[in-house]
mmCIF file of C-alpha atoms in Angstrom:
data_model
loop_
_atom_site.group_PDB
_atom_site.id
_atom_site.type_symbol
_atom_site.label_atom_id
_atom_site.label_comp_id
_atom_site.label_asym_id
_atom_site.label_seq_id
_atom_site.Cartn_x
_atom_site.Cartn_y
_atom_site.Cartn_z
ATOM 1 C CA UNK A 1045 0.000 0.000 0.000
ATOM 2 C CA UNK A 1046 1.251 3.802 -0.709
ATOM 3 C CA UNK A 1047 1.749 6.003 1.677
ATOM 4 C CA UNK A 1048 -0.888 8.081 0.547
ATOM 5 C CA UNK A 1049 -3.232 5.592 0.113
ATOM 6 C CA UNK A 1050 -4.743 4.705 3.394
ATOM 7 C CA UNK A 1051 -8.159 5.572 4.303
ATOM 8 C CA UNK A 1052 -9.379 7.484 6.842
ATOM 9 C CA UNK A 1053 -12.386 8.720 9.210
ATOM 10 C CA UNK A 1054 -11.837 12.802 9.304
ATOM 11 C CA UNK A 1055 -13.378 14.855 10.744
ATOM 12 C CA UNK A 1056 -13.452 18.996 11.159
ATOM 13 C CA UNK A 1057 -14.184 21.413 14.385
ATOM 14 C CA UNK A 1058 -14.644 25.280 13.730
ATOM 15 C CA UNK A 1059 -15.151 26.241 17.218
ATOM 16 C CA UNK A 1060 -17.165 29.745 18.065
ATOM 17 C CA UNK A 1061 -15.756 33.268 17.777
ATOM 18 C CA UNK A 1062 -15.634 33.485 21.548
ATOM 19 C CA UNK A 1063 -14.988 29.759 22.431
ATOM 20 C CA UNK A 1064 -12.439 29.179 25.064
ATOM 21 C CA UNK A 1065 -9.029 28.624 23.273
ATOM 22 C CA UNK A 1066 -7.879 24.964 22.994
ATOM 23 C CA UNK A 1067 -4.038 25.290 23.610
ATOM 24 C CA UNK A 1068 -5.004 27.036 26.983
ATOM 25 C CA UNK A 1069 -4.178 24.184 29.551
ATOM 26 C CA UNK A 1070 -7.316 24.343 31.472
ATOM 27 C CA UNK A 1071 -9.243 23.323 28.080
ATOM 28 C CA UNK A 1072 -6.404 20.512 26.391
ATOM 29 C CA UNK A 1073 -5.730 18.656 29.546
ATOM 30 C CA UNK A 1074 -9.580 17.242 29.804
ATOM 31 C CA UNK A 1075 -9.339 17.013 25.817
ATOM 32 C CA UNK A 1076 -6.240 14.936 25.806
ATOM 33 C CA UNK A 1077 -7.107 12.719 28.560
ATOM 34 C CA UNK A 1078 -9.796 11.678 26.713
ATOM 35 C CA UNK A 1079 -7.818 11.258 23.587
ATOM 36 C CA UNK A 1080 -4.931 9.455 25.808
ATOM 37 C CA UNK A 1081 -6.606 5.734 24.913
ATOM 38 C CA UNK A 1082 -6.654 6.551 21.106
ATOM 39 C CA UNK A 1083 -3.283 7.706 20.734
ATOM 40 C CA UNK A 1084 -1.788 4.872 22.788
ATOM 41 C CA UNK A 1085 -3.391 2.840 20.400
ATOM 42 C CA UNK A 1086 -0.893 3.691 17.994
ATOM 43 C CA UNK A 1087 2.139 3.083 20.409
ATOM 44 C CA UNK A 1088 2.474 -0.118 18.486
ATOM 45 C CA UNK A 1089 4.638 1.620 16.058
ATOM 46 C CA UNK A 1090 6.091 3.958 17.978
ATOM 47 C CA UNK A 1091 5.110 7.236 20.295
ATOM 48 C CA UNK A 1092 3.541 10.123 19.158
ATOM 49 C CA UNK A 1093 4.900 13.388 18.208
ATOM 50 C CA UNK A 1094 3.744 16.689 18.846
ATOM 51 C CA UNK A 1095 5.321 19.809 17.681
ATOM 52 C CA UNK A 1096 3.879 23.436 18.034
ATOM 53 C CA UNK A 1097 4.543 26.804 16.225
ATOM 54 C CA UNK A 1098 4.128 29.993 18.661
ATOM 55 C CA UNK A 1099 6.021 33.531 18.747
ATOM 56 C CA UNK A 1100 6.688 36.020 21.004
ATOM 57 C CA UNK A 1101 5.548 39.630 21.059
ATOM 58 C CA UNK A 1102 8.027 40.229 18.488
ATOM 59 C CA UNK A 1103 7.482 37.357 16.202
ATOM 60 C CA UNK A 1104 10.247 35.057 17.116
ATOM 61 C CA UNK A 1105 9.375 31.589 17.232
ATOM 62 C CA UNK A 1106 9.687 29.827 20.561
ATOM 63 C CA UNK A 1107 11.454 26.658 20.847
ATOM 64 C CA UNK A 1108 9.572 23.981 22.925
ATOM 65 C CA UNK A 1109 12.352 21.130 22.337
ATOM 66 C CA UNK A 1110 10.942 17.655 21.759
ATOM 67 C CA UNK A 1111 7.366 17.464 22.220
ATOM 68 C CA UNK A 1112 5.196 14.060 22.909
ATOM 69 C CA UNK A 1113 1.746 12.989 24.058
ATOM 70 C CA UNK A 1114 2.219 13.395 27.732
ATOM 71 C CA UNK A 1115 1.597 15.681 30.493
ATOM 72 C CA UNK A 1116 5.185 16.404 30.835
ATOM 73 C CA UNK A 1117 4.902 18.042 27.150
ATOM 74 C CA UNK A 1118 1.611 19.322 27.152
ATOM 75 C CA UNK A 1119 2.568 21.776 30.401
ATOM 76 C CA UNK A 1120 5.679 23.110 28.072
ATOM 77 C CA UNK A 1121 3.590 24.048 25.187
ATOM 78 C CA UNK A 1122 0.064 24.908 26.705
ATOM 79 C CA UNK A 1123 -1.024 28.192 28.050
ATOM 80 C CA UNK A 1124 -1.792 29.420 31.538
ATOM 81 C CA UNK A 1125 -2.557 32.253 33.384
ATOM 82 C CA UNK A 1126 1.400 32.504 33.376
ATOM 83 C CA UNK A 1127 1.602 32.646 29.941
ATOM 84 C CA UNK A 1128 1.301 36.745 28.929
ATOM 85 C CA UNK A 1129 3.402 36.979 25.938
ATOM 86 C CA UNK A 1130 3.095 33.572 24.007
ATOM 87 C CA UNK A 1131 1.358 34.114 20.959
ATOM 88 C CA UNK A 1132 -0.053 30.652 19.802
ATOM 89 C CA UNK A 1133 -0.664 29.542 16.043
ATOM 90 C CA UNK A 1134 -0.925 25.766 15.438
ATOM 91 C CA UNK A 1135 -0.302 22.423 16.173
ATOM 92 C CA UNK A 1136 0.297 19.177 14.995
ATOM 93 C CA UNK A 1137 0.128 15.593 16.562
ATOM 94 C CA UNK A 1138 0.932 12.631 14.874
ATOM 95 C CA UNK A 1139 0.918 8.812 16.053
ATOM 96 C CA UNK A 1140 3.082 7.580 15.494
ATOM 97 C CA UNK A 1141 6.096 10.293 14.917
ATOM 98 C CA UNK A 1142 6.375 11.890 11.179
ATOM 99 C CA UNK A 1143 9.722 10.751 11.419
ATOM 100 C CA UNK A 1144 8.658 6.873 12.278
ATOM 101 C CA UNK A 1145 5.601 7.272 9.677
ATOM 102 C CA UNK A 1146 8.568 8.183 6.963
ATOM 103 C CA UNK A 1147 10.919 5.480 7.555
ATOM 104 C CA UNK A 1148 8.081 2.760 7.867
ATOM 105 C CA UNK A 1149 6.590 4.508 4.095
ATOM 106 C CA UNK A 1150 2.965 4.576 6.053
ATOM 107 C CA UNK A 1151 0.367 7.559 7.032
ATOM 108 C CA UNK A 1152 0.009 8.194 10.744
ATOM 109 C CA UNK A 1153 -2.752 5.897 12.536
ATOM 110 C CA UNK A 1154 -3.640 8.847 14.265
ATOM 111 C CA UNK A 1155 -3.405 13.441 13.545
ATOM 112 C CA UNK A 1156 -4.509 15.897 15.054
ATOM 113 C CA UNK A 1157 -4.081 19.564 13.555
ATOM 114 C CA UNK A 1158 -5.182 22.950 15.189
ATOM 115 C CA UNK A 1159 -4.603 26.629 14.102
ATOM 116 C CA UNK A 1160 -5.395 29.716 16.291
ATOM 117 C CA UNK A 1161 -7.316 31.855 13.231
ATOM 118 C CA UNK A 1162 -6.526 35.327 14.333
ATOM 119 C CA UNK A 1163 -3.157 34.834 13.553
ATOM 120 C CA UNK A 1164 -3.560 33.111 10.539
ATOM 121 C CA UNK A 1165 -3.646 37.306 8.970
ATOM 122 C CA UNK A 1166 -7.174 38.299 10.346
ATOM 123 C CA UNK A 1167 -6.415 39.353 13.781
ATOM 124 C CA UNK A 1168 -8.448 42.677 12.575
ATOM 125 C CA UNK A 1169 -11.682 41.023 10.993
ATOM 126 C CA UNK A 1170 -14.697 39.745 11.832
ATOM 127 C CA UNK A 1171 -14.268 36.154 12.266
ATOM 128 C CA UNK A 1172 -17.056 33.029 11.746
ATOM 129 C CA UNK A 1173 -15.147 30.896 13.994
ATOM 130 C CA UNK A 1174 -12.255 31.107 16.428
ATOM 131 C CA UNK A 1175 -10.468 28.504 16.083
ATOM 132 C CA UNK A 1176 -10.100 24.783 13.303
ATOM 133 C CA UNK A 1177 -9.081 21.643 14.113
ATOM 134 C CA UNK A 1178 -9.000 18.779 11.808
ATOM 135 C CA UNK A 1179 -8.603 15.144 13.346
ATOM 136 C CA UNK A 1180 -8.299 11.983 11.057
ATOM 137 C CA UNK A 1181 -8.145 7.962 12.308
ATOM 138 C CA UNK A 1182 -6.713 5.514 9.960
ATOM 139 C CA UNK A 1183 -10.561 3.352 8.905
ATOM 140 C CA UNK A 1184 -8.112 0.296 9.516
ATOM 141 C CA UNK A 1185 -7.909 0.493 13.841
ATOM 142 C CA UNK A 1186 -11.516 -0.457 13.565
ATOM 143 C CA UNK A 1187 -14.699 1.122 14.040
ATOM 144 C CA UNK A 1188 -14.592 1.045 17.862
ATOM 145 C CA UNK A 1189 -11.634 3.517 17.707
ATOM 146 C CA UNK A 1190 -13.399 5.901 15.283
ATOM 147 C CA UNK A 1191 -16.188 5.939 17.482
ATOM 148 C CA UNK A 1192 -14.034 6.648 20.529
ATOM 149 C CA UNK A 1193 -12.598 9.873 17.968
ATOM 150 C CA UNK A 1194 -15.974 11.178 17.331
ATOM 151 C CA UNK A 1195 -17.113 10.551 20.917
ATOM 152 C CA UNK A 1196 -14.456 12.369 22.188
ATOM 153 C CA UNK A 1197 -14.571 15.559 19.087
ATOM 154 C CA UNK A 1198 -18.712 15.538 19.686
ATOM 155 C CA UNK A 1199 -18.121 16.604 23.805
ATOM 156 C CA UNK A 1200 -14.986 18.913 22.650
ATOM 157 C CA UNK A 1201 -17.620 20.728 19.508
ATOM 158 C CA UNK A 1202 -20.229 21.118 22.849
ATOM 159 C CA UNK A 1203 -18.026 23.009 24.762
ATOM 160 C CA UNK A 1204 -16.537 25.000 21.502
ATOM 161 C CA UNK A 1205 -20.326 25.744 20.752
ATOM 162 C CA UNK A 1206 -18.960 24.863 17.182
ATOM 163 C CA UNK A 1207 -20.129 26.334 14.314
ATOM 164 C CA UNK A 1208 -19.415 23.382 12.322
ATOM 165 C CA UNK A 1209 -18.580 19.722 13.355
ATOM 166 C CA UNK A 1210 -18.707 17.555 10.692
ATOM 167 C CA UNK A 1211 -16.657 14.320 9.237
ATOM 168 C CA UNK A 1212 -15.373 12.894 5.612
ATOM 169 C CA UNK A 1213 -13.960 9.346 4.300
ATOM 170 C CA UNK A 1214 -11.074 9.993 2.517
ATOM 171 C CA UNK A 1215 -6.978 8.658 1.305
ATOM 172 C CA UNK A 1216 -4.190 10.444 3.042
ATOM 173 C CA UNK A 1217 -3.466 12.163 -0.473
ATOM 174 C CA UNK A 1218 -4.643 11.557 -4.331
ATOM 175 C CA UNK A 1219 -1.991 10.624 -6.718
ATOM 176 C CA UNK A 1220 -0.552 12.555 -8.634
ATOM 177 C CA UNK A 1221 0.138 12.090 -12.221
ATOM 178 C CA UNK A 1222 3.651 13.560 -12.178
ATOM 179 C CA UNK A 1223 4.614 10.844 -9.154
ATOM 180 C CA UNK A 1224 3.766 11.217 -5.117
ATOM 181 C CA UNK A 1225 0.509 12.285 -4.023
ATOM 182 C CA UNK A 1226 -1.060 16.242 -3.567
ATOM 183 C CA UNK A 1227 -3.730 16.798 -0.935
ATOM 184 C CA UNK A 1228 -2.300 15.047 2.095
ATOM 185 C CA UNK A 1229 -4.780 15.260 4.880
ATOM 186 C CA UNK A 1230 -1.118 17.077 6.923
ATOM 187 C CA UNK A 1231 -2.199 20.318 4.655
ATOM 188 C CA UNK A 1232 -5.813 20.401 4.979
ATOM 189 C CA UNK A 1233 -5.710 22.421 8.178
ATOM 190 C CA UNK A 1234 -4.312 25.606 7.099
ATOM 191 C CA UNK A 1235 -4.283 25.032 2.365
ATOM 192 C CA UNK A 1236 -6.839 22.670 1.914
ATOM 193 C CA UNK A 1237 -10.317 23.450 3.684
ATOM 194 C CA UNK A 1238 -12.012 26.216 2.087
ATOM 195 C CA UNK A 1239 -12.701 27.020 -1.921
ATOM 196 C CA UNK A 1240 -12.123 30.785 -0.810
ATOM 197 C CA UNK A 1241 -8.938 32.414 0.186
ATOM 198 C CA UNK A 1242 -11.347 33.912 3.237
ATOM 199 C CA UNK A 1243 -13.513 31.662 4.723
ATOM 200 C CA UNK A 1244 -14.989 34.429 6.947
ATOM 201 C CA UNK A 1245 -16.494 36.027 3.657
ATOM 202 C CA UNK A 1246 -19.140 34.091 2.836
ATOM 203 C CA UNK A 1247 -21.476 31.454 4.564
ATOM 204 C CA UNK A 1248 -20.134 28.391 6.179
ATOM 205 C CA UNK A 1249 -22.162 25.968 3.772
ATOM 206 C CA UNK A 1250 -21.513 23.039 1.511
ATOM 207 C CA UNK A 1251 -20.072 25.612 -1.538
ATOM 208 C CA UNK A 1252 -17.333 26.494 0.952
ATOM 209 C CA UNK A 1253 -15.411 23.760 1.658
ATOM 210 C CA UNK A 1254 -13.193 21.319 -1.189
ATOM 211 C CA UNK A 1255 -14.084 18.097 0.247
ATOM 212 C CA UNK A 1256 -17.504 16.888 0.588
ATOM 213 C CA UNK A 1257 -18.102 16.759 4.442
ATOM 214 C CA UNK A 1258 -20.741 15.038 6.649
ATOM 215 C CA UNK A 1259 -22.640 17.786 9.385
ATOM 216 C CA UNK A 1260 -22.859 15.782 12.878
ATOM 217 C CA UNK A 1261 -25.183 16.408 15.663
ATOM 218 C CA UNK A 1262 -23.306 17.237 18.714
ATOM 219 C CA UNK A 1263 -25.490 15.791 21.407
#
């Protein structure tokens, strides 16, 4: 099998304007306790990797050193009501590592992607929603373990009062004719989401995303 061709559950969270941000401590540590079960699933082929890109005041990227699933690494990265100057734009978890996913030639079993949208160059318009986070579980773990994904993303849209929650079947990538793959699911997040170059000028409905996507209840 390709590396791009494994098949996936994904699904996508636009959380609220004013929904409490996710890479504040008080809101990931509940989140990733509840995703700790999934992502140990995928320990079979090695840990996970986490790795997170946030600036200072200035713009300077700040260096978090080697990041993992674990409360050790989740207090480096995470905000508090200590953190005043940390400016936080996205994140990326993968299970196993990228680095273990490359040598073995096989997608993750298991990302996670989040971006902070007011620093993704509208910090000064109105917004439709706060925050995105795309999640995707490889179809092959079983059925129990995407239900244990979407159990866990339903309670998270709740308390995001998301403005969209929704999921999609789909290959890590689509071949390309030239050789490789284009697509990956790794560049949804912040490339390949939205048919518009703003998604906060026009209506959040089927027209405005690329892939065909699912709505879910969230109760």
């Amino acid at each position: 099998m390709a590396f791009f061709s494994r098949d996936y559950e994904v699904f996508l969270l636009l959380a609220a304007p004013d929904a409490a941000p996710l890479w504040a401590s008080a809101q990931w540590t509940p989140f990733a306790a509840s995703f700790d079960g999934i992502v140990a699933q995928a320990g079979t082929r090695g840990k996970a990797g986490v790795r997170s890109h946030q600036y200072n005041p200035k713009g300077k990227p700040l260096a978090f050193g080697r990041l993992g699933w674990d409360d050790k690494s989740h207090a480096k990265w995470t905000h508090t009501a200590a953190t005043t100057e940390a400016r936080f734009m996205s994140l990326e978890a993968w299970a196993p590592t990228w680095t273990t996913c490359e040598n073995e030639d096989q997608a993750p079993d298991v990302f996670l992607a989040l971006a902070n949208e007011a620093l993704l160059g509208r910090a000064d318009k109105p917004l439709r929603f706060g925050q995105r986070l795309v999640c995707a579980i490889a179809t092959d773990l079983g059925p129990e373990t995407a239900a244990a994904v979407h159990a866990s993303l339903a309670q998270l849209a709740r308390q995001q009062d998301a403005v969209v929650f929704a999921r999609a079947q789909r290959q890590w990538g689509h071949a390309s004719p030239y050789g490789g793959f284009t697509g990956a699911i790794q560049d949804m997040l912040i490339g390949g989401l939205f048919r518009q170059d703003d998604p906060h000028a026009l209506p959040l409905d089927a027209h405005a995303f690329r892939d065909a996507w699912t709505l879910l209840d969230t109760h």
